[in-house]
XYZ file of C-alpha atoms in Angstrom:
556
model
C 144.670 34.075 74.021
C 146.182 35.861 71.046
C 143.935 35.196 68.169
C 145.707 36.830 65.220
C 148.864 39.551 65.058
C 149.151 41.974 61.806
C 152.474 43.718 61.630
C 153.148 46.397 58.943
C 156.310 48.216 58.198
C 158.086 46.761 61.041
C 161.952 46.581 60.450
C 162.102 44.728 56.874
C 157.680 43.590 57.673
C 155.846 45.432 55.136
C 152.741 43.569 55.817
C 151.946 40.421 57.682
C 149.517 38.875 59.206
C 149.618 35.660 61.337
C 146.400 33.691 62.975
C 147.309 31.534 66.108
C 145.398 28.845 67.945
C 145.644 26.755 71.455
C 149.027 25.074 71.947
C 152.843 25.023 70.809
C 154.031 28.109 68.107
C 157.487 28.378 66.966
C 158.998 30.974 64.450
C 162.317 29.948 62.940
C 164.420 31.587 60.278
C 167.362 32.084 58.993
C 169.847 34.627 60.895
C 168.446 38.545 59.852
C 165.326 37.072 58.176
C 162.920 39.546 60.584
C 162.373 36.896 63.273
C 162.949 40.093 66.026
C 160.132 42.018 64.207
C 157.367 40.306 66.017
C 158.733 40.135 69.168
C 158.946 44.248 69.185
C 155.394 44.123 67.663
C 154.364 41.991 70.584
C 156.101 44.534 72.741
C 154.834 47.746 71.414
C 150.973 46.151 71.911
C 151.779 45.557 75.435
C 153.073 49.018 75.856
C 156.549 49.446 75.398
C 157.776 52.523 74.327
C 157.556 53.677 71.071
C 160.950 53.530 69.065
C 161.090 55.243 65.520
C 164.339 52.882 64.815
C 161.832 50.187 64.336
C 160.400 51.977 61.188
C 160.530 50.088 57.906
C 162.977 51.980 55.734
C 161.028 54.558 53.387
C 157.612 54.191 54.990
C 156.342 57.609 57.332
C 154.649 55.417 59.908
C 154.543 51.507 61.150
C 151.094 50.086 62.769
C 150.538 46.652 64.151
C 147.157 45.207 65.838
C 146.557 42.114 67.567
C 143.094 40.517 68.372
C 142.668 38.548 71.670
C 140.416 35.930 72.843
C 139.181 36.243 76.491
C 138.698 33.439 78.691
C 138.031 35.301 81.995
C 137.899 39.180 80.695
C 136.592 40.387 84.221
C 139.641 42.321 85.295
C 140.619 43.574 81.767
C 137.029 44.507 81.292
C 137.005 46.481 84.406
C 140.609 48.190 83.986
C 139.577 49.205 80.472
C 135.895 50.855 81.604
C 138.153 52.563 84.759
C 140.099 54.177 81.532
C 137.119 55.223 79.681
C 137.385 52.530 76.959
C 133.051 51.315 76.737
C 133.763 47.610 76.223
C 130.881 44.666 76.083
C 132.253 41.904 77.854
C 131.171 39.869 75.046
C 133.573 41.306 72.594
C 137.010 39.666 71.448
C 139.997 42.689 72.854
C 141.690 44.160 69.721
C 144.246 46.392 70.421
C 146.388 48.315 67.738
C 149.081 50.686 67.598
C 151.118 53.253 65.513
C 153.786 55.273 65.247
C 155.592 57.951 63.035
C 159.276 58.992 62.104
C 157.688 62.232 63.889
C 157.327 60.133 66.908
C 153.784 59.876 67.668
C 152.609 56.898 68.906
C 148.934 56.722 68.792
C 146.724 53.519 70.496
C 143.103 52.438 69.638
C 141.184 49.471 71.964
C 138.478 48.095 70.242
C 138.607 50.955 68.355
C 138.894 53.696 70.858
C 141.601 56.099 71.503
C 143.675 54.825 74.630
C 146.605 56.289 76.449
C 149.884 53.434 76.447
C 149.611 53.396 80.309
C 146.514 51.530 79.629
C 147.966 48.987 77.538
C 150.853 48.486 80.660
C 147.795 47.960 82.995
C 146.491 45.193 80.995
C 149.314 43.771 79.508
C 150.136 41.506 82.743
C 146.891 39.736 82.143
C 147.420 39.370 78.215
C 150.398 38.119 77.851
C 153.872 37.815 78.604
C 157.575 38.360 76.811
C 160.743 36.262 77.944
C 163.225 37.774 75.484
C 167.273 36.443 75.279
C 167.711 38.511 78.636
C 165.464 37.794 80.773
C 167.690 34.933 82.548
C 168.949 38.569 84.067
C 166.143 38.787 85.810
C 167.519 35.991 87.871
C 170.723 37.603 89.308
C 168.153 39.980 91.630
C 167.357 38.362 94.786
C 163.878 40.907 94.592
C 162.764 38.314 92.034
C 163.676 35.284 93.648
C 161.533 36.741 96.554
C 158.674 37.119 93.591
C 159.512 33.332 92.421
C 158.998 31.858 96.027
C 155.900 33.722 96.741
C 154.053 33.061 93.359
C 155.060 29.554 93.978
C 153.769 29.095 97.606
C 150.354 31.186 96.443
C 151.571 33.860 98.768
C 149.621 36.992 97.269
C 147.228 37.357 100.220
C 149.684 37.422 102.876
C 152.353 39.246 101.269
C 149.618 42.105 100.566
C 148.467 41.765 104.364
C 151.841 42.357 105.717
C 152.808 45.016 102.819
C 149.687 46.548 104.478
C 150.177 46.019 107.635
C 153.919 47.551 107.648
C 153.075 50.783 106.012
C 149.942 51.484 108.106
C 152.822 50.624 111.059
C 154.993 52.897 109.303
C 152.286 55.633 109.203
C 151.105 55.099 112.485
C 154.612 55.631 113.971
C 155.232 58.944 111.548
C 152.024 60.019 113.340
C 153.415 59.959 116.621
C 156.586 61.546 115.792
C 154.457 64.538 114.386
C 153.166 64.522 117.316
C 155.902 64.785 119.267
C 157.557 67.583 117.532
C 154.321 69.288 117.803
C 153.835 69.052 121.337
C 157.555 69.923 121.601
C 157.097 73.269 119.372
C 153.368 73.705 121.157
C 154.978 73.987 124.690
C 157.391 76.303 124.183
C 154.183 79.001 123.080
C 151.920 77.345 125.901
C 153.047 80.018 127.813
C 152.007 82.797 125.730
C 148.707 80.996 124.328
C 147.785 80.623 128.056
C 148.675 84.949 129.042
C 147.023 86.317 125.636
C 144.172 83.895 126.664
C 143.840 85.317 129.869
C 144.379 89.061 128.897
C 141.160 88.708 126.190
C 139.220 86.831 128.661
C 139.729 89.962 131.056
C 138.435 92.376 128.867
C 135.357 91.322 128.727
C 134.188 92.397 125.477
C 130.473 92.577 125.446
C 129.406 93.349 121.724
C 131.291 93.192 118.224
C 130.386 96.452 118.253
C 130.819 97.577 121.713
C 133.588 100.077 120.464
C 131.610 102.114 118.258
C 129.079 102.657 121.197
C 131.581 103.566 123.481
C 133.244 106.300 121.188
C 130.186 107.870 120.534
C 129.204 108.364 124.149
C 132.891 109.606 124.423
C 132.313 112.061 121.945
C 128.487 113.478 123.676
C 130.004 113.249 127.050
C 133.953 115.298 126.402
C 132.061 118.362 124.715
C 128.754 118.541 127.053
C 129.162 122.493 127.817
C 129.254 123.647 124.098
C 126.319 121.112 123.638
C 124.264 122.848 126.237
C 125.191 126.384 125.076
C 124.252 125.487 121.502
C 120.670 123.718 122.429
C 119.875 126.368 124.982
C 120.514 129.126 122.100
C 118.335 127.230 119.744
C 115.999 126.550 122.219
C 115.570 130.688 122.910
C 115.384 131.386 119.074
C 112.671 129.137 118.906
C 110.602 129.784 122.054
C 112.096 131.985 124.931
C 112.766 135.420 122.988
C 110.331 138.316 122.499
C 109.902 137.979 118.824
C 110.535 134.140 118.405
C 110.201 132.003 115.686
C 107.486 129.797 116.726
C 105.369 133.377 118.051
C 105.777 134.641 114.326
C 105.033 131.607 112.705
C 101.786 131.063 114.973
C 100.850 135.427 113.796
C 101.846 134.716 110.274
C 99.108 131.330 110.802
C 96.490 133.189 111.995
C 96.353 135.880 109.601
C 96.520 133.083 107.168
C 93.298 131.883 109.001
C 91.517 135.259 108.723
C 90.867 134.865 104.843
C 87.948 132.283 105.152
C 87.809 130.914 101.237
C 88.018 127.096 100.213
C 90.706 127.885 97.415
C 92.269 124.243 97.279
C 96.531 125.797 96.959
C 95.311 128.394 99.677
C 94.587 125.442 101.940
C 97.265 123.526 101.078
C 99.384 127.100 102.346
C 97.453 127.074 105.705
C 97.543 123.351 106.189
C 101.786 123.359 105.495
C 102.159 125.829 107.841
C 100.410 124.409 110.604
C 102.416 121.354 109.971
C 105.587 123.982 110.376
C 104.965 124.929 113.733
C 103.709 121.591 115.055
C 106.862 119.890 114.084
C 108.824 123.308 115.495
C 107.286 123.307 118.237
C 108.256 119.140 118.377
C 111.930 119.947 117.711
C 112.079 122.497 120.022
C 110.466 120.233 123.405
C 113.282 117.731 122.040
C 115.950 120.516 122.177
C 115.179 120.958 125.407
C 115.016 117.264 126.720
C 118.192 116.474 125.054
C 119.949 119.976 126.798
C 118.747 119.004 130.272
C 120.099 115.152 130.060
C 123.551 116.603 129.555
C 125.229 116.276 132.564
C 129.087 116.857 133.035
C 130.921 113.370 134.308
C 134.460 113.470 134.437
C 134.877 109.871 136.055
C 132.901 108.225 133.001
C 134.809 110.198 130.671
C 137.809 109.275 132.184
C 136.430 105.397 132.344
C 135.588 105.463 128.486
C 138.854 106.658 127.308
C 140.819 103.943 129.166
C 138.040 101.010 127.578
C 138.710 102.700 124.208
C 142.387 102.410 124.316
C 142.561 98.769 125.980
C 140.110 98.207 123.024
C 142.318 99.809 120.024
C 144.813 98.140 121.939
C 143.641 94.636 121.376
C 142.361 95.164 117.543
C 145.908 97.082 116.938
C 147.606 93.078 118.009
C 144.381 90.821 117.127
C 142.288 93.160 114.959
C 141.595 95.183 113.110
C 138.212 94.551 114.084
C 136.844 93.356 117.458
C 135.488 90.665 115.795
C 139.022 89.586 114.844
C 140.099 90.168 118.228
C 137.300 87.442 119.736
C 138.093 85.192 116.706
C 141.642 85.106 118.246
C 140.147 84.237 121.767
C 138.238 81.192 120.378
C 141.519 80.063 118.835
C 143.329 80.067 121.558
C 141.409 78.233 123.541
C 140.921 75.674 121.098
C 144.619 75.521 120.664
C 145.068 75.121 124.516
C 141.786 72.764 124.491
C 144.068 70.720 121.786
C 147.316 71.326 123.386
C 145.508 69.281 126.911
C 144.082 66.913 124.785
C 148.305 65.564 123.122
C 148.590 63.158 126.241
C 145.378 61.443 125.521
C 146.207 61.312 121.627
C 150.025 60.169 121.941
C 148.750 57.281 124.917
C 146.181 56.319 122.122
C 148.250 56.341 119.501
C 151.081 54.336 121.108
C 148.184 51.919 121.929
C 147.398 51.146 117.938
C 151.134 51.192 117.605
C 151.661 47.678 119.935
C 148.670 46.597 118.350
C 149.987 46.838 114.820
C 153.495 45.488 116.225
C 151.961 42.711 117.180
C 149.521 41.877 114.300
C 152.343 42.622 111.800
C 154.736 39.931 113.641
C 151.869 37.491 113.626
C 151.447 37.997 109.672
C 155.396 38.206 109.033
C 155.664 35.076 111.234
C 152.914 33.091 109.041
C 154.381 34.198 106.017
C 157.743 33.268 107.405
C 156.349 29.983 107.642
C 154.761 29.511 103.924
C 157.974 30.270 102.466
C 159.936 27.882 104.476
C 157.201 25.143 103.132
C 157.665 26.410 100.163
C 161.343 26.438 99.774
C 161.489 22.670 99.821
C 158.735 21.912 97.449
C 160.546 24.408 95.258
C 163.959 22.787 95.413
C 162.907 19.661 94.785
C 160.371 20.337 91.904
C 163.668 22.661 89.987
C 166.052 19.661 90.751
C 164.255 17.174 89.057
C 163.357 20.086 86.227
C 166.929 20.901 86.138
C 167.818 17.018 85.812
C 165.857 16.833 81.865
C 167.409 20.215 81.009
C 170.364 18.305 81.307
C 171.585 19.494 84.381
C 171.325 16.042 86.787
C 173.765 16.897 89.206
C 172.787 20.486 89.451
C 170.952 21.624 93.089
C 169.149 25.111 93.919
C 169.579 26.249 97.305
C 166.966 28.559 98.115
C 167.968 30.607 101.791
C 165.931 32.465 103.375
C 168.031 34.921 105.659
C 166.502 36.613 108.530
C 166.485 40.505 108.424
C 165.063 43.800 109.884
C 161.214 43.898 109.151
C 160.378 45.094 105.981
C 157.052 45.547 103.761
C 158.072 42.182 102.391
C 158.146 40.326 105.371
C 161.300 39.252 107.627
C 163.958 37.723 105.453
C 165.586 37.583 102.276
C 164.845 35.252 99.936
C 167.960 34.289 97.708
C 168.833 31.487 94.984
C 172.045 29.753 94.943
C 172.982 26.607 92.271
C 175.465 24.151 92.521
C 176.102 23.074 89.236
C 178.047 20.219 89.276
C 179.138 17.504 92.607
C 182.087 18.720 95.092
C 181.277 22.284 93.792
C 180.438 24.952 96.558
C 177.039 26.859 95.974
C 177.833 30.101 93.817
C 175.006 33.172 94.096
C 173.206 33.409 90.771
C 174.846 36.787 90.184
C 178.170 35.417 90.799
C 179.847 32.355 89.009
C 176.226 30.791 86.958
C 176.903 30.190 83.337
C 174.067 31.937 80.769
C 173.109 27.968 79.812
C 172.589 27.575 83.286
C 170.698 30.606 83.743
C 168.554 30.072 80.897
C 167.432 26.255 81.744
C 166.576 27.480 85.481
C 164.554 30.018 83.782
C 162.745 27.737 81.726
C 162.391 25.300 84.313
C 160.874 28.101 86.261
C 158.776 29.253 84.538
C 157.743 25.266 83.868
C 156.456 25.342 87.660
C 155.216 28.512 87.636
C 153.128 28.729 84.148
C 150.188 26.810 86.198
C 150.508 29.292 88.963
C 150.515 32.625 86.883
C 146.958 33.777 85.648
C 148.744 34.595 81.806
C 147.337 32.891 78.802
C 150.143 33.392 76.224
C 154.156 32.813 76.955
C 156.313 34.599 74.014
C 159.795 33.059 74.212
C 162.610 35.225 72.336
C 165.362 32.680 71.780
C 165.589 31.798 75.370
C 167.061 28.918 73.981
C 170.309 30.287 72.322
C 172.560 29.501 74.606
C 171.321 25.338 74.964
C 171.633 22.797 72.302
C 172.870 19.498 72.034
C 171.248 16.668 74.104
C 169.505 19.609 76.166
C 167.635 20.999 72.993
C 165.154 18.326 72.720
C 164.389 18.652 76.177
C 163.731 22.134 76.115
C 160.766 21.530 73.228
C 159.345 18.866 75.398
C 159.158 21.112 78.114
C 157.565 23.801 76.040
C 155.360 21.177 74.461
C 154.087 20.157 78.041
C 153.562 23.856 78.668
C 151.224 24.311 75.808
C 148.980 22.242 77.315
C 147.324 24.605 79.169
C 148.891 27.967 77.593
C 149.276 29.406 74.486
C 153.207 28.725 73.694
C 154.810 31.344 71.246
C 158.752 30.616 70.631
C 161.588 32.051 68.578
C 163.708 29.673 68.607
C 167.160 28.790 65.850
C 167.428 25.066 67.210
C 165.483 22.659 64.881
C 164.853 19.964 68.033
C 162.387 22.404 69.683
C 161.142 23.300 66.316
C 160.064 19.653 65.425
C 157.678 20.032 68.291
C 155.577 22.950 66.645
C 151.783 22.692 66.579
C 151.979 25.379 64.312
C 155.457 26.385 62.630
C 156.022 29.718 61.162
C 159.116 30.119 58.528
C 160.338 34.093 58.380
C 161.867 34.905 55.279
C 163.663 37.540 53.308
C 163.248 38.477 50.061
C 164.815 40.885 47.538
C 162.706 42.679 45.143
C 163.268 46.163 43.084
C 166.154 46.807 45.168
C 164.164 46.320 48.535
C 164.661 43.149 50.949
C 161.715 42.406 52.368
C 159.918 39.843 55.483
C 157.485 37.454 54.719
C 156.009 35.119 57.003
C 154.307 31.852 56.067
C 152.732 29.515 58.111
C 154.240 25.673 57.595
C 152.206 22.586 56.289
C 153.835 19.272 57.381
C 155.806 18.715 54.509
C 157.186 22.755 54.496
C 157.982 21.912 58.274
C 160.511 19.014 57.328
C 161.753 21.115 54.623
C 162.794 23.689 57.516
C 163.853 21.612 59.601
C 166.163 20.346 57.624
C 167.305 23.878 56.924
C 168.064 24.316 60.303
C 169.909 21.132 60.370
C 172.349 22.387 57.939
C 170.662 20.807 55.175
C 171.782 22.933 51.896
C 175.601 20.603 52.541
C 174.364 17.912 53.994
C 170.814 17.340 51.989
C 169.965 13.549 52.269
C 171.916 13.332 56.048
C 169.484 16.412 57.067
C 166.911 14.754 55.394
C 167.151 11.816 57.285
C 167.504 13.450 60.758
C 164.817 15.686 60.335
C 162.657 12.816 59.550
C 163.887 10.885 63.171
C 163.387 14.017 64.797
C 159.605 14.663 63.889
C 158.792 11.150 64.671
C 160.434 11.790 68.050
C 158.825 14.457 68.795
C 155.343 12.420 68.461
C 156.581 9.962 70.702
């Protein structure tokens, strides 16, 4: 519940401040007075965008800030900790706002910076704004499907067979993607299936099986020089007259000759010894490595054609041969998944009947609610439509059948016959704006105990009504504030006389400057402005008089 609603430098507003209670509110004033300013304050704190235009004239920047009450703050509470505002659930919600001729608009909750899409995601729950227009609302079947629903207490269904159709919907994409992948998957079967088989045949051992295999190459296509070059070594070391192991091994034992214990004339001896052990090593390894050299054209021959299937492979899969049995394990998972498309489109058309089916069920039972409904509605706006002033007046509420749809399977669609031995006109087609603004009101009549909203703000819904239909409209707004908190803007003193609490906007000239005041009514102010509104400047005692009858009525 709205608690209390400052407004600075708002249109002609320089600074006001109103406190509201439980029950019936209505703002009156004369024509230009500033009435509009707190509706667009109201709308700016439930997120509207921010408009410069509504800058007072002279001032850099306009701020308003409302304080509300919570009864059930839960889902607020829960929205507002999702957005990073830290709330206790025990405070009051006070929500400001500003904004500059530079166009910044800034937003504090309780205090905290907020973006505006946070104030949209709350505002549902807060409070809500029927301005002069929103009879327009009306002419969009959409909304009469909205109407019926929130009537019938539809919200479970509806959001079972929203659900319902767009898992169908996605279920059914699904198996289209399938198809076109299992049509575009076939056509390279073919070739999955022959590179496959071509990688499988080569038998690759290692991930480095072609390193092996060129060095092998190498030892096996130049095994004559080898042997020539070894066999030489092998004679300079060993085989000739004067070789170099026989003149290390005379050099080592004149070396031996000198018998002193001179510790760098052991380390000599002792280095040398190590020479021609380690010679005589390399040269026994010379030799085994010479005599395993065999000539073998066939394995030469059987190497080279391995190494070129291999470069082959890594030139199309590679580079590496890792890459090349990487590429085998995909294919055969992409074969392995190309098998398994049967299995997945047979399962898939499975869930499909099963959502079919389940979805019909829901759009059937929901069919059914609304058809309930649809009588209970007619009847209850009839007899609404009858005080407004509007007795011979019928809503015909047809529900059409239709394709299915995440709303169900028909339209939903109002249609009014206004007066006896007319035909039924569409709301968008031949409906007066009186008409459309009593169905509204007596709409909104039925459907203020069904909507979760604490606070109505009505902009002048009113201004097309008067006459005998005027005092009806405040007693329907009066019944209304029962249970809600009833704000009203409203130029027709018979709703005004039923005011709880009665505001009186004002202008005022001063140093040049008109300005907005707002001032909150005692009883005898409130007959004052009522007779005002009556016309009571000409007609002073006769406006007097009516006033009076009109605020006794109103207790009645």
């Amino acid at each position: 519940m709205l608690k209390e609603l400052s407004i600075d430098n708002i249109i002609l507003m320089e600074s006001s401040k109103i406190s509201f209670e439980k029950g019936l509110h209505i703002f009156s004033g004369e024509t230009g007075a500033g009435k509009t300013a707190v509706m667009h304050a109201l709308r700016l704190l439930l997120g509207a965008k921010a408009d410069t235009q509504l800058i007072r004239n002279g001032a850099e920047r306009a701020c308003v800030s409302a304080l509300f009450e919570l009864q059930d703050p839960a889902i607020i509470f829960s929205i507002l900790l999702a957005g990073g505002i830290d709330i206790d659930p025990q405070d009051s919600l006070l929500i400001k706002r500003e904004i500059s001729l530079l166009g910044k608009s800034r937003v504090y909750i309780n205090n905290q910076m907020a973006q505006v899409s946070l104030l949209k995601q709350i505002a549902p729950f807060l409070m809500e704004v029927i301005a002069q227009h929103a009879s327009q609302k009306l002419l969009d079947p959409d909304y009469h499907r909205e109407i019926i629903d929130t009537y019938g207490a539809h919200s479970h269904i509806t959001q079972n067979v929203m659900e319902s159709y767009f898992h169908l919907a996605s279920l059914n994409s699904e198996y289209q993607e399938l198809l076109s992948r299992e049509q575009n998957e076939n056509a390279l079967k073919k070739q999955w299936h022959a590179e496959h088989e071509e990688l499988d045949l080569a038998q690759i051992s290692t991930l480095d099986e072609d390193e092996i295999l060129f060095q092998e190459y190498e030892k096996l296509s130049c095994t004559k020089e080898l042997h020539d070059s070894l066999s030489k070594n092998y004679h300079l070391l060993q085989e000739q007259e004067q070789s170099v192991l026989a003149s290390l091994k005379v050099g080592y034992a004149e070396l031996n000759r000198i018998n002193i214990t001179v510790p760098e004339f052991k380390s000599l001896q002792e280095e040398l010894s190590h020479i021609i052990e380690n010679l005589n090593e390399f040269s026994f390894s010379i030799l085994h490595f010479r005599d395993s050299l065999e000539e073998n054209p066939q394995r030469l021959y059987e190497i080279d054609e391995r190494l070129k299937l291999l470069r082959s492979l890594c030139k199309r899969f590679g580079p590496t041969l890792q890459d090349v049995l990487a590429q085998k394990e995909k294919l055969s998972m992409q074969l392995t998944q190309f098998e398994g498309i049967s299995k997945q489109k047979e399962d898939l058309l499975k869930q499909i009947e099963s959502e079919k089916k389940k979805f019909k069920v829901l759009c059937d039972e929901l069919s059914k609610m609304r058809k309930h409904a649809q009588g209970k509605l007619q009847k209850e706006i009839q007899t609404l439509l009858g005080q407004l002033n509007l007795p011979n007046a019928e809503l015909v509420i047809e529900l059409t059948p239709i394709g299915p749809s995440a709303t169900g399977q028909e339209s939903v669609e109002f249609f009014l016959k206004a007066n006896v031995g007319e035909k039924k006109a569409a709301l968008k087609d031949r409906v007066s704006g009186g008409e459309l603004s009593r169905l509204l009101l007596a709409l909104k009549v039925i459907l203020s105990d069904l909507e979760d909203i604490p606070t109505l703000f009505f902009d002048e819904v009113d201004a097309n009504l008067g006459g005998e239909t005027a005092p009806k409209i405040g007693k329907l707004l009066k019944k209304m504030s029962k249970d809600k908190q009833i704000i009203v803007i409203t130029h027709l003193p018979q709703v005004a006389v039923f005011a709880d609490h009665h505001y009186q906007i004002m202008k005022k000239e001063e140093k040049s400057r008109t300005f907005s005041l707002i001032e909150q009514l005692n009883e005898k102010q409130k007959q004052k402005e009522i007779e005002r509104m009556l016309g009571g400047k000409e007609l002073s005692k006769k406006a007097s008089e009516l006033a009076t009858d009109l605020l006794h009525s109103s207790k009645l």
